[in-house]
PDB file of C-alpha atoms and ligand atoms in Angstrom:
ATOM      1  CA  MET A   1     -10.339 -46.405-120.785  1.00 95.00           C
ATOM      2  CA  ILE A   2      -9.016 -49.691-119.584  1.00 97.00           C
ATOM      3  CA  THR A   3      -6.645 -51.736-121.757  1.00 98.00           C
ATOM      4  CA  GLY A   4      -5.390 -55.260-121.622  1.00 98.00           C
ATOM      5  CA  SER A   5      -2.929 -57.411-123.534  1.00 97.00           C
ATOM      6  CA  GLY A   6      -5.108 -57.710-126.664  1.00 97.00           C
ATOM      7  CA  VAL A   7      -4.080 -54.190-127.516  1.00 98.00           C
ATOM      8  CA  SER A   8      -0.419 -55.266-127.733  1.00 98.00           C
ATOM      9  CA  ALA A   9      -1.174 -58.646-129.412  1.00 97.00           C
ATOM     10  CA  GLU A  10      -0.819 -57.201-132.840  1.00 97.00           C
ATOM     11  CA  SER A  11       2.522 -55.753-131.993  1.00 98.00           C
ATOM     12  CA  GLY A  12       3.690 -59.232-131.313  1.00 97.00           C
ATOM     13  CA  VAL A  13       3.351 -59.385-127.613  1.00 96.00           C
ATOM     14  CA  PRO A  14       1.578 -62.494-126.580  1.00 95.00           C
ATOM     15  CA  THR A  15      -1.640 -62.165-124.437  1.00 94.00           C
ATOM     16  CA  PHE A  16      -2.189 -64.404-121.338  1.00 92.00           C
ATOM     17  CA  ARG A  17      -5.382 -66.437-121.525  1.00 91.00           C
ATOM     18  CA  GLU A  18      -5.766 -67.235-125.177  1.00 87.00           C
ATOM     19  CA  ALA A  19      -5.760 -71.021-125.886  1.00 81.00           C
ATOM     20  CA  GLN A  20      -2.380 -72.080-127.310  1.00 81.00           C
ATOM     21  CA  THR A  21      -0.786 -68.522-127.872  1.00 87.00           C
ATOM     22  CA  GLY A  22      -1.486 -67.180-124.492  1.00 91.00           C
ATOM     23  CA  LEU A  23       1.419 -66.997-121.934  1.00 90.00           C
ATOM     24  CA  TRP A  24      -0.556 -68.870-119.364  1.00 89.00           C
ATOM     25  CA  ALA A  25      -1.122 -71.702-121.905  1.00 88.00           C
ATOM     26  CA  GLN A  26       2.604 -72.209-122.145  1.00 88.00           C
ATOM     27  CA  TYR A  27       3.981 -71.259-118.765  1.00 89.00           C
ATOM     28  CA  ASP A  28       2.687 -71.868-115.161  1.00 90.00           C
ATOM     29  CA  PRO A  29       1.897 -68.578-113.639  1.00 90.00           C
ATOM     30  CA  LEU A  30       2.506 -70.083-110.109  1.00 91.00           C
ATOM     31  CA  GLU A  31       6.002 -70.696-111.147  1.00 91.00           C
ATOM     32  CA  LEU A  32       6.664 -67.266-112.566  1.00 92.00           C
ATOM     33  CA  ALA A  33       4.107 -64.625-111.359  1.00 95.00           C
ATOM     34  CA  THR A  34       3.775 -64.899-107.637  1.00 96.00           C
ATOM     35  CA  PRO A  35       5.888 -63.640-104.732  1.00 97.00           C
ATOM     36  CA  GLU A  36       6.463 -67.207-103.645  1.00 97.00           C
ATOM     37  CA  ALA A  37       7.857 -68.343-106.947  1.00 96.00           C
ATOM     38  CA  PHE A  38      10.170 -65.306-106.943  1.00 95.00           C
ATOM     39  CA  LEU A  39      11.455 -66.184-103.418  1.00 95.00           C
ATOM     40  CA  SER A  40      11.853 -69.758-104.102  1.00 95.00           C
ATOM     41  CA  ASN A  41      13.564 -69.356-107.716  1.00 93.00           C
ATOM     42  CA  PRO A  42      14.670 -65.810-108.200  1.00 93.00           C
ATOM     43  CA  THR A  43      16.722 -66.647-111.160  1.00 92.00           C
ATOM     44  CA  LEU A  44      14.012 -68.421-113.070  1.00 92.00           C
ATOM     45  CA  VAL A  45      11.542 -65.505-112.463  1.00 93.00           C
ATOM     46  CA  TRP A  46      14.287 -63.039-113.438  1.00 93.00           C
ATOM     47  CA  GLU A  47      15.113 -64.712-116.547  1.00 92.00           C
ATOM     48  CA  TRP A  48      11.431 -65.088-117.617  1.00 92.00           C
ATOM     49  CA  TYR A  49      10.980 -61.362-117.150  1.00 94.00           C
ATOM     50  CA  ALA A  50      14.284 -60.570-118.900  1.00 93.00           C
ATOM     51  CA  TRP A  51      12.907 -62.516-121.833  1.00 92.00           C
ATOM     52  CA  ARG A  52       9.679 -60.649-121.798  1.00 94.00           C
ATOM     53  CA  ARG A  53      11.528 -57.290-121.464  1.00 94.00           C
ATOM     54  CA  GLU A  54      13.654 -57.995-124.524  1.00 94.00           C
ATOM     55  CA  LEU A  55      10.536 -59.139-126.453  1.00 95.00           C
ATOM     56  CA  VAL A  56       8.681 -55.806-125.818  1.00 96.00           C
ATOM     57  CA  CYS A  57      11.808 -53.785-126.595  1.00 95.00           C
ATOM     58  CA  ASN A  58      11.902 -55.438-130.027  1.00 96.00           C
ATOM     59  CA  VAL A  59       8.299 -54.510-131.018  1.00 98.00           C
ATOM     60  CA  ARG A  60       6.675 -51.433-131.831  1.00 98.00           C
ATOM     61  CA  PRO A  61       3.293 -49.723-130.924  1.00 98.00           C
ATOM     62  CA  ASN A  62       0.576 -50.592-133.409  1.00 98.00           C
ATOM     63  CA  SER A  63      -2.148 -48.442-134.821  1.00 98.00           C
ATOM     64  CA  ALA A  64      -4.447 -49.089-131.778  1.00 98.00           C
ATOM     65  CA  HIS A  65      -1.796 -47.619-129.383  1.00 98.00           C
ATOM     66  CA  THR A  66      -1.312 -44.697-131.842  1.00 98.00           C
ATOM     67  CA  ALA A  67      -5.143 -44.187-132.008  1.00 98.00           C
ATOM     68  CA  LEU A  68      -5.575 -44.138-128.240  1.00 98.00           C
ATOM     69  CA  ALA A  69      -2.655 -41.520-127.918  1.00 98.00           C
ATOM     70  CA  GLU A  70      -4.443 -39.373-130.687  1.00 97.00           C
ATOM     71  CA  ILE A  71      -7.782 -39.756-128.718  1.00 97.00           C
ATOM     72  CA  GLU A  72      -6.044 -38.523-125.494  1.00 96.00           C
ATOM     73  CA  ARG A  73      -4.589 -35.533-127.442  1.00 96.00           C
ATOM     74  CA  ARG A  74      -8.022 -34.484-128.520  1.00 95.00           C
ATOM     75  CA  LYS A  75      -9.819 -35.347-125.231  1.00 92.00           C
ATOM     76  CA  PRO A  76      -7.155 -34.327-122.627  1.00 88.00           C
ATOM     77  CA  GLY A  77      -9.321 -35.411-119.730  1.00 88.00           C
ATOM     78  CA  LEU A  78      -8.852 -39.090-120.940  1.00 94.00           C
ATOM     79  CA  THR A  79      -7.170 -41.370-118.419  1.00 96.00           C
ATOM     80  CA  LEU A  80      -5.859 -44.748-119.817  1.00 98.00           C
ATOM     81  CA  ILE A  81      -5.753 -47.351-117.171  1.00 98.00           C
ATOM     82  CA  THR A  82      -3.576 -50.234-118.553  1.00 98.00           C
ATOM     83  CA  GLN A  83      -3.114 -53.783-117.140  1.00 98.00           C
ATOM     84  CA  ASN A  84      -0.160 -54.042-119.693  1.00 98.00           C
ATOM     85  CA  VAL A  85       3.273 -53.825-118.430  1.00 98.00           C
ATOM     86  CA  ASP A  86       5.134 -53.307-121.819  1.00 98.00           C
ATOM     87  CA  GLY A  87       5.113 -49.491-122.029  1.00 97.00           C
ATOM     88  CA  LEU A  88       3.878 -49.432-125.505  1.00 98.00           C
ATOM     89  CA  HIS A  89       1.097 -46.889-124.703  1.00 98.00           C
ATOM     90  CA  GLN A  90       3.695 -44.467-123.517  1.00 98.00           C
ATOM     91  CA  ARG A  91       5.840 -45.215-126.547  1.00 98.00           C
ATOM     92  CA  ALA A  92       2.885 -44.443-128.832  1.00 98.00           C
ATOM     93  CA  GLY A  93       2.461 -41.003-127.065  1.00 98.00           C
ATOM     94  CA  SER A  94      -0.047 -41.652-124.411  1.00 97.00           C
ATOM     95  CA  ARG A  95       0.726 -39.502-121.389  1.00 97.00           C
ATOM     96  CA  ASN A  96      -1.963 -39.968-118.698  1.00 97.00           C
ATOM     97  CA  VAL A  97      -1.421 -43.645-118.354  1.00 98.00           C
ATOM     98  CA  VAL A  98      -2.093 -45.560-115.063  1.00 98.00           C
ATOM     99  CA  GLU A  99       0.257 -48.697-114.972  1.00 98.00           C
ATOM    100  CA  PHE A 100      -2.244 -50.832-112.968  1.00 98.00           C
ATOM    101  CA  HIS A 101      -0.003 -53.742-113.094  1.00 98.00           C
ATOM    102  CA  GLY A 102       3.356 -52.020-113.063  1.00 98.00           C
ATOM    103  CA  ASN A 103       5.965 -51.877-115.791  1.00 97.00           C
ATOM    104  CA  VAL A 104       8.359 -54.680-116.819  1.00 96.00           C
ATOM    105  CA  HIS A 105      11.064 -52.135-117.611  1.00 94.00           C
ATOM    106  CA  ARG A 106      11.445 -51.086-113.945  1.00 95.00           C
ATOM    107  CA  ASN A 107      12.789 -52.900-110.952  1.00 95.00           C
ATOM    108  CA  ARG A 108      12.223 -52.618-107.318  1.00 96.00           C
ATOM    109  CA  CYS A 109      13.068 -54.016-104.037  1.00 97.00           C
ATOM    110  CA  HIS A 110      10.789 -56.687-102.977  1.00 96.00           C
ATOM    111  CA  GLU A 111      11.034 -55.524 -99.247  1.00 96.00           C
ATOM    112  CA  CYS A 112      11.276 -51.829 -99.158  1.00 96.00           C
ATOM    113  CA  ARG A 113       9.744 -51.120-102.743  1.00 94.00           C
ATOM    114  CA  ALA A 114      12.392 -48.744-103.603  1.00 96.00           C
ATOM    115  CA  LEU A 115      12.918 -48.496-107.352  1.00 95.00           C
ATOM    116  CA  VAL A 116      16.388 -49.850-108.271  1.00 95.00           C
ATOM    117  CA  ASP A 117      18.376 -49.641-111.456  1.00 91.00           C
ATOM    118  CA  ALA A 118      19.543 -52.984-112.734  1.00 85.00           C
ATOM    119  CA  SER A 119      21.026 -54.115-115.873  1.00 78.00           C
ATOM    120  CA  PRO A 120      18.783 -56.470-117.964  1.00 71.00           C
ATOM    121  CA  GLY A 121      21.002 -59.548-117.864  1.00 73.00           C
ATOM    122  CA  ALA A 122      21.803 -61.499-114.781  1.00 77.00           C
ATOM    123  CA  PRO A 123      19.856 -61.247-111.633  1.00 82.00           C
ATOM    124  CA  PRO A 124      20.788 -57.977-109.888  1.00 87.00           C
ATOM    125  CA  PRO A 125      22.606 -57.623-106.614  1.00 89.00           C
ATOM    126  CA  PRO A 126      20.376 -57.025-103.473  1.00 93.00           C
ATOM    127  CA  CYS A 127      18.698 -53.544-102.891  1.00 95.00           C
ATOM    128  CA  PRO A 128      21.335 -50.943-102.029  1.00 95.00           C
ATOM    129  CA  GLY A 129      19.192 -49.504 -99.412  1.00 95.00           C
ATOM    130  CA  CYS A 130      17.885 -52.460 -97.254  1.00 97.00           C
ATOM    131  CA  GLY A 131      19.450 -55.526 -98.795  1.00 96.00           C
ATOM    132  CA  GLY A 132      16.132 -57.007 -99.958  1.00 96.00           C
ATOM    133  CA  PRO A 133      15.959 -58.947-103.223  1.00 95.00           C
ATOM    134  CA  VAL A 134      15.362 -57.042-106.333  1.00 95.00           C
ATOM    135  CA  ARG A 135      12.519 -57.910-108.810  1.00 96.00           C
ATOM    136  CA  PRO A 136      10.579 -56.585-111.613  1.00 96.00           C
ATOM    137  CA  ASP A 137       8.097 -53.747-110.836  1.00 97.00           C
ATOM    138  CA  VAL A 138       4.968 -55.666-111.623  1.00 97.00           C
ATOM    139  CA  VAL A 139       2.016 -56.935-109.829  1.00 98.00           C
ATOM    140  CA  TRP A 140       1.989 -60.724-109.184  1.00 97.00           C
ATOM    141  CA  PHE A 141      -0.930 -62.934-108.289  1.00 95.00           C
ATOM    142  CA  GLY A 142      -1.845 -62.471-104.545  1.00 94.00           C
ATOM    143  CA  GLU A 143      -0.313 -58.886-104.535  1.00 97.00           C
ATOM    144  CA  ALA A 144      -2.076 -55.638-103.985  1.00 96.00           C
ATOM    145  CA  ILE A 145      -2.295 -52.922-106.708  1.00 97.00           C
ATOM    146  CA  ALA A 146       0.114 -50.165-105.846  1.00 95.00           C
ATOM    147  CA  PRO A 147      -1.841 -47.442-103.824  1.00 96.00           C
ATOM    148  CA  GLN A 148      -1.036 -44.626-106.157  1.00 96.00           C
ATOM    149  CA  ALA A 149      -2.216 -46.686-109.147  1.00 97.00           C
ATOM    150  CA  LEU A 150      -5.432 -47.641-107.424  1.00 97.00           C
ATOM    151  CA  GLN A 151      -6.126 -44.091-106.354  1.00 98.00           C
ATOM    152  CA  ALA A 152      -5.549 -42.692-109.811  1.00 97.00           C
ATOM    153  CA  ALA A 153      -7.744 -45.290-111.343  1.00 97.00           C
ATOM    154  CA  GLU A 154     -10.556 -44.683-108.714  1.00 96.00           C
ATOM    155  CA  LEU A 155     -10.321 -40.932-109.500  1.00 96.00           C
ATOM    156  CA  ALA A 156     -10.716 -41.609-113.140  1.00 95.00           C
ATOM    157  CA  LEU A 157     -13.768 -43.820-112.617  1.00 95.00           C
ATOM    158  CA  ALA A 158     -15.373 -41.234-110.364  1.00 94.00           C
ATOM    159  CA  CYS A 159     -15.102 -38.573-113.192  1.00 92.00           C
ATOM    160  CA  CYS A 160     -15.886 -40.831-116.012  1.00 93.00           C
ATOM    161  CA  GLN A 161     -18.795 -40.479-118.600  1.00 93.00           C
ATOM    162  CA  VAL A 162     -17.723 -43.239-121.086  1.00 96.00           C
ATOM    163  CA  LEU A 163     -15.573 -46.180-120.260  1.00 97.00           C
ATOM    164  CA  LEU A 164     -13.851 -48.101-123.039  1.00 97.00           C
ATOM    165  CA  SER A 165     -12.526 -51.570-122.333  1.00 98.00           C
ATOM    166  CA  VAL A 166     -10.104 -52.791-125.043  1.00 98.00           C
ATOM    167  CA  GLY A 167      -8.400 -56.151-125.433  1.00 98.00           C
ATOM    168  CA  THR A 168      -8.868 -57.435-122.075  1.00 98.00           C
ATOM    169  CA  SER A 169     -10.543 -60.821-120.984  1.00 96.00           C
ATOM    170  CA  ALA A 170     -12.132 -58.830-118.104  1.00 96.00           C
ATOM    171  CA  GLN A 171     -11.383 -61.659-115.672  1.00 95.00           C
ATOM    172  CA  VAL A 172      -8.606 -60.380-113.612  1.00 95.00           C
ATOM    173  CA  TYR A 173      -9.740 -58.273-110.424  1.00 95.00           C
ATOM    174  CA  PRO A 174      -9.661 -55.682-109.444  1.00 96.00           C
ATOM    175  CA  ALA A 175      -9.119 -54.392-112.881  1.00 96.00           C
ATOM    176  CA  ALA A 176     -12.300 -56.201-114.210  1.00 96.00           C
ATOM    177  CA  ALA A 177     -14.429 -54.417-111.494  1.00 96.00           C
ATOM    178  CA  PHE A 178     -14.019 -50.956-113.119  1.00 97.00           C
ATOM    179  CA  ALA A 179     -16.293 -51.738-116.027  1.00 96.00           C
ATOM    180  CA  GLN A 180     -18.816 -53.480-113.814  1.00 96.00           C
ATOM    181  CA  ARG A 181     -18.971 -50.531-111.416  1.00 96.00           C
ATOM    182  CA  ALA A 182     -19.194 -48.156-114.455  1.00 96.00           C
ATOM    183  CA  LEU A 183     -22.258 -50.065-115.581  1.00 96.00           C
ATOM    184  CA  GLN A 184     -23.757 -49.883-112.117  1.00 95.00           C
ATOM    185  CA  ARG A 185     -23.479 -46.148-112.249  1.00 94.00           C
ATOM    186  CA  ASP A 186     -25.034 -45.846-115.862  1.00 92.00           C
ATOM    187  CA  ILE A 187     -21.732 -44.905-117.483  1.00 96.00           C
ATOM    188  CA  THR A 188     -21.603 -45.812-121.006  1.00 97.00           C
ATOM    189  CA  VAL A 189     -19.440 -48.887-121.479  1.00 98.00           C
ATOM    190  CA  VAL A 190     -17.895 -49.818-124.946  1.00 98.00           C
ATOM    191  CA  GLU A 191     -16.109 -53.050-125.375  1.00 98.00           C
ATOM    192  CA  VAL A 192     -13.535 -53.682-128.127  1.00 98.00           C
ATOM    193  CA  ASN A 193     -12.433 -57.396-128.221  1.00 98.00           C
ATOM    194  CA  THR A 194     -11.990 -60.139-130.763  1.00 98.00           C
ATOM    195  CA  GLU A 195     -13.836 -62.607-128.463  1.00 97.00           C
ATOM    196  CA  THR A 196     -16.713 -62.693-126.093  1.00 97.00           C
ATOM    197  CA  THR A 197     -15.873 -61.957-122.465  1.00 97.00           C
ATOM    198  CA  PRO A 198     -17.834 -61.813-119.297  1.00 97.00           C
ATOM    199  CA  LEU A 199     -18.442 -58.042-120.090  1.00 98.00           C
ATOM    200  CA  THR A 200     -19.746 -58.545-123.588  1.00 98.00           C
ATOM    201  CA  ALA A 201     -23.383 -59.216-122.767  1.00 98.00           C
ATOM    202  CA  HIS A 202     -23.543 -56.169-120.356  1.00 97.00           C
ATOM    203  CA  ALA A 203     -21.630 -53.568-122.268  1.00 98.00           C
ATOM    204  CA  ASP A 204     -23.668 -50.814-123.947  1.00 98.00           C
ATOM    205  CA  TYR A 205     -21.717 -51.415-127.232  1.00 98.00           C
ATOM    206  CA  ALA A 206     -19.633 -54.573-127.887  1.00 98.00           C
ATOM    207  CA  LEU A 207     -17.516 -54.037-130.809  1.00 98.00           C
ATOM    208  CA  LYS A 208     -16.317 -57.347-132.009  1.00 98.00           C
ATOM    209  CA  GLY A 209     -12.976 -57.316-133.774  1.00 98.00           C
ATOM    210  CA  SER A 210      -9.413 -56.395-133.572  1.00 98.00           C
ATOM    211  CA  ALA A 211      -8.214 -53.290-131.496  1.00 98.00           C
ATOM    212  CA  THR A 212      -6.288 -51.959-134.782  1.00 98.00           C
ATOM    213  CA  MET A 213      -9.523 -52.275-136.663  1.00 98.00           C
ATOM    214  CA  TRP A 214     -11.710 -50.353-134.100  1.00 98.00           C
ATOM    215  CA  LEU A 215      -9.450 -47.872-132.359  1.00 98.00           C
ATOM    216  CA  PRO A 216      -8.465 -46.020-135.438  1.00 98.00           C
ATOM    217  CA  ARG A 217     -12.181 -45.659-136.461  1.00 98.00           C
ATOM    218  CA  ILE A 218     -12.999 -44.427-132.983  1.00 97.00           C
ATOM    219  CA  ALA A 219     -10.288 -41.882-133.113  1.00 97.00           C
ATOM    220  CA  GLU A 220     -11.706 -40.789-136.503  1.00 97.00           C
ATOM    221  CA  VAL A 221     -15.073 -40.092-134.913  1.00 95.00           C
ATOM    222  CA  VAL A 222     -13.452 -38.289-132.160  1.00 92.00           C
ATOM    223  CA  ARG A 223     -11.522 -36.246-134.780  1.00 92.00           C
TER     224      ARG A 223
HETATM  225  P1  OAD B   1      -5.949 -61.915-121.382  1.00 50.69           P
HETATM  226  O1  OAD B   1      -5.005 -62.799-122.100  1.00 50.69           O
HETATM  227  O2  OAD B   1      -6.749 -62.490-120.183  1.00 50.69           O
HETATM  228  O3  OAD B   1      -7.158 -61.370-122.361  1.00 50.69           O
HETATM  229  C1  OAD B   1      -6.683 -60.830-123.687  1.00 50.69           C
HETATM  230  C2  OAD B   1      -7.895 -60.484-124.388  1.00 50.69           C
HETATM  231  O4  OAD B   1      -7.594 -59.845-125.560  1.00 50.69           O
HETATM  232  C3  OAD B   1      -8.927 -61.657-124.827  1.00 50.69           C
HETATM  233  O5  OAD B   1     -10.175 -61.363-124.295  1.00 50.69           O
HETATM  234  C4  OAD B   1      -8.777 -61.608-126.295  1.00 50.69           C
HETATM  235  O6  OAD B   1     -10.006 -62.098-126.873  1.00 50.69           O
HETATM  236  C5  OAD B   1      -8.492 -60.277-126.576  1.00 50.69           C
HETATM  237  N1  OAD B   1      -7.815 -60.031-127.728  1.00 50.69           N
HETATM  238  C6  OAD B   1      -6.707 -60.707-128.370  1.00 50.69           C
HETATM  239  N2  OAD B   1      -6.326 -60.112-129.507  1.00 50.69           N
HETATM  240  C7  OAD B   1      -6.910 -59.040-129.503  1.00 50.69           C
HETATM  241  C8  OAD B   1      -6.941 -57.849-130.645  1.00 50.69           C
HETATM  242  N3  OAD B   1      -5.954 -57.895-131.627  1.00 50.69           N
HETATM  243  N4  OAD B   1      -7.826 -56.896-130.489  1.00 50.69           N
HETATM  244  C9  OAD B   1      -8.614 -56.945-129.403  1.00 50.69           C
HETATM  245  N5  OAD B   1      -8.628 -57.789-128.464  1.00 50.69           N
HETATM  246  C10 OAD B   1      -7.843 -58.832-128.682  1.00 50.69           C
HETATM  247  O7  OAD B   1      -5.114 -60.642-120.919  1.00 50.69           O
HETATM  248  P2  OAD B   1      -5.477 -59.484-119.980  1.00 50.69           P
HETATM  249  O8  OAD B   1      -7.067 -59.197-119.963  1.00 50.69           O
HETATM  250  O9  OAD B   1      -4.612 -58.332-120.390  1.00 50.69           O
HETATM  251  O10 OAD B   1      -1.717 -59.768-114.979  1.00 50.69           O
HETATM  252  O11 OAD B   1      -5.065 -60.117-118.717  1.00 50.69           O
HETATM  253  C11 OAD B   1      -5.217 -59.316-117.468  1.00 50.69           C
HETATM  254  C12 OAD B   1      -4.175 -59.774-116.502  1.00 50.69           C
HETATM  255  O12 OAD B   1      -3.852 -60.992-116.398  1.00 50.69           O
HETATM  256  C13 OAD B   1      -2.616 -59.213-117.137  1.00 50.69           C
HETATM  257  O13 OAD B   1      -2.403 -57.872-116.787  1.00 50.69           O
HETATM  258  C14 OAD B   1      -1.861 -60.273-116.397  1.00 50.69           C
HETATM  259  C15 OAD B   1      -2.486 -61.366-116.496  1.00 50.69           C
HETATM  260  O14 OAD B   1      -2.247 -62.385-115.503  1.00 50.69           O
HETATM  261  C16 OAD B   1      -0.607 -59.970-114.177  1.00 50.69           C
HETATM  262  O15 OAD B   1       0.532 -60.420-114.754  1.00 50.69           O
HETATM  263  C17 OAD B   1      -0.781 -59.318-112.957  1.00 50.69           C
END
C-alpha cells in the first residue's frame, strides 16, 4: 500500500500539486522544501512547517484512514508506505507504517540526524549533541530517503502480492517507482484517485473517485 496527500485531503490537509488548492500552487518549494532554503532562511522554513504542524494537529483522520487501519487489522501482513508527513494514518490506528518522507511532528539535527525535542513555536536552539541546526524530520527535494524507510519499503515490495496506490499523483521518485516496479513483477496494482495520473493507464484496476468513497468499500470486501 502506498498513500499520498489525497488520502488526507478530505481531512482538510492540502495536497501538493493540485491546481489552485495544492501547496505548490501557492508556495515555492524551492524556498521552503530544500536543504538550501533551510540553510539560507531557517526562520521562514521553520515557520512554514510550524503552520503545517498546527494545521494537521487541528484535523482528524477521515474514513479512508480508518478503513486502511481496519484492513491492516484484518490483514496483519499489510505494510502502509506513506508519503504523508501528517501522522494521520497512525492516529487512525495503522501500525505498520513506513513514513517514507518523514514526519512533520518530529525534529532532527540537520548535521548529525539525531532526533531533537523542540517546542512548536520559535526556531529551536542548535542540536545539543553537535551544534548543528535543528529542522523538521521530513525529506526535502534533493535529499535521500532515510535508509531505514527505504529498506522497509523494499522489503514490503519484495513480499507484496497486491499494491494499492491511494491519493498520490505518482510523480515523485523514488516513491512513484514502487507501483511501476510492482507492475513489472506482475503484482496486481490498484489505484484510487480522483484524477488521472501517470499510473492510471497501467494499473490493473483504476478506481476513480475519492479515497473516502473507495477505501471503506475495499475494507468491506476484506471484511
Ligand atoms: P500530490 O499533490 O502530488 O497528489 C495528490 C493526488 O491526490 C492527486 O493525484 C489528486 O488527484 C489526488 N487526490 C486529491 N484528493 C483526493 C481524494 N479525496 N481521494 C483520492 N485522491 C485524491 O501529492 P503526493 O502524491 O502525496 O514530498 O505528493 C508526493 C510528494 O510530493 C509529497 O510527499 C511531497 C510533495 O512534494 C515532499 O515534501 C518530499
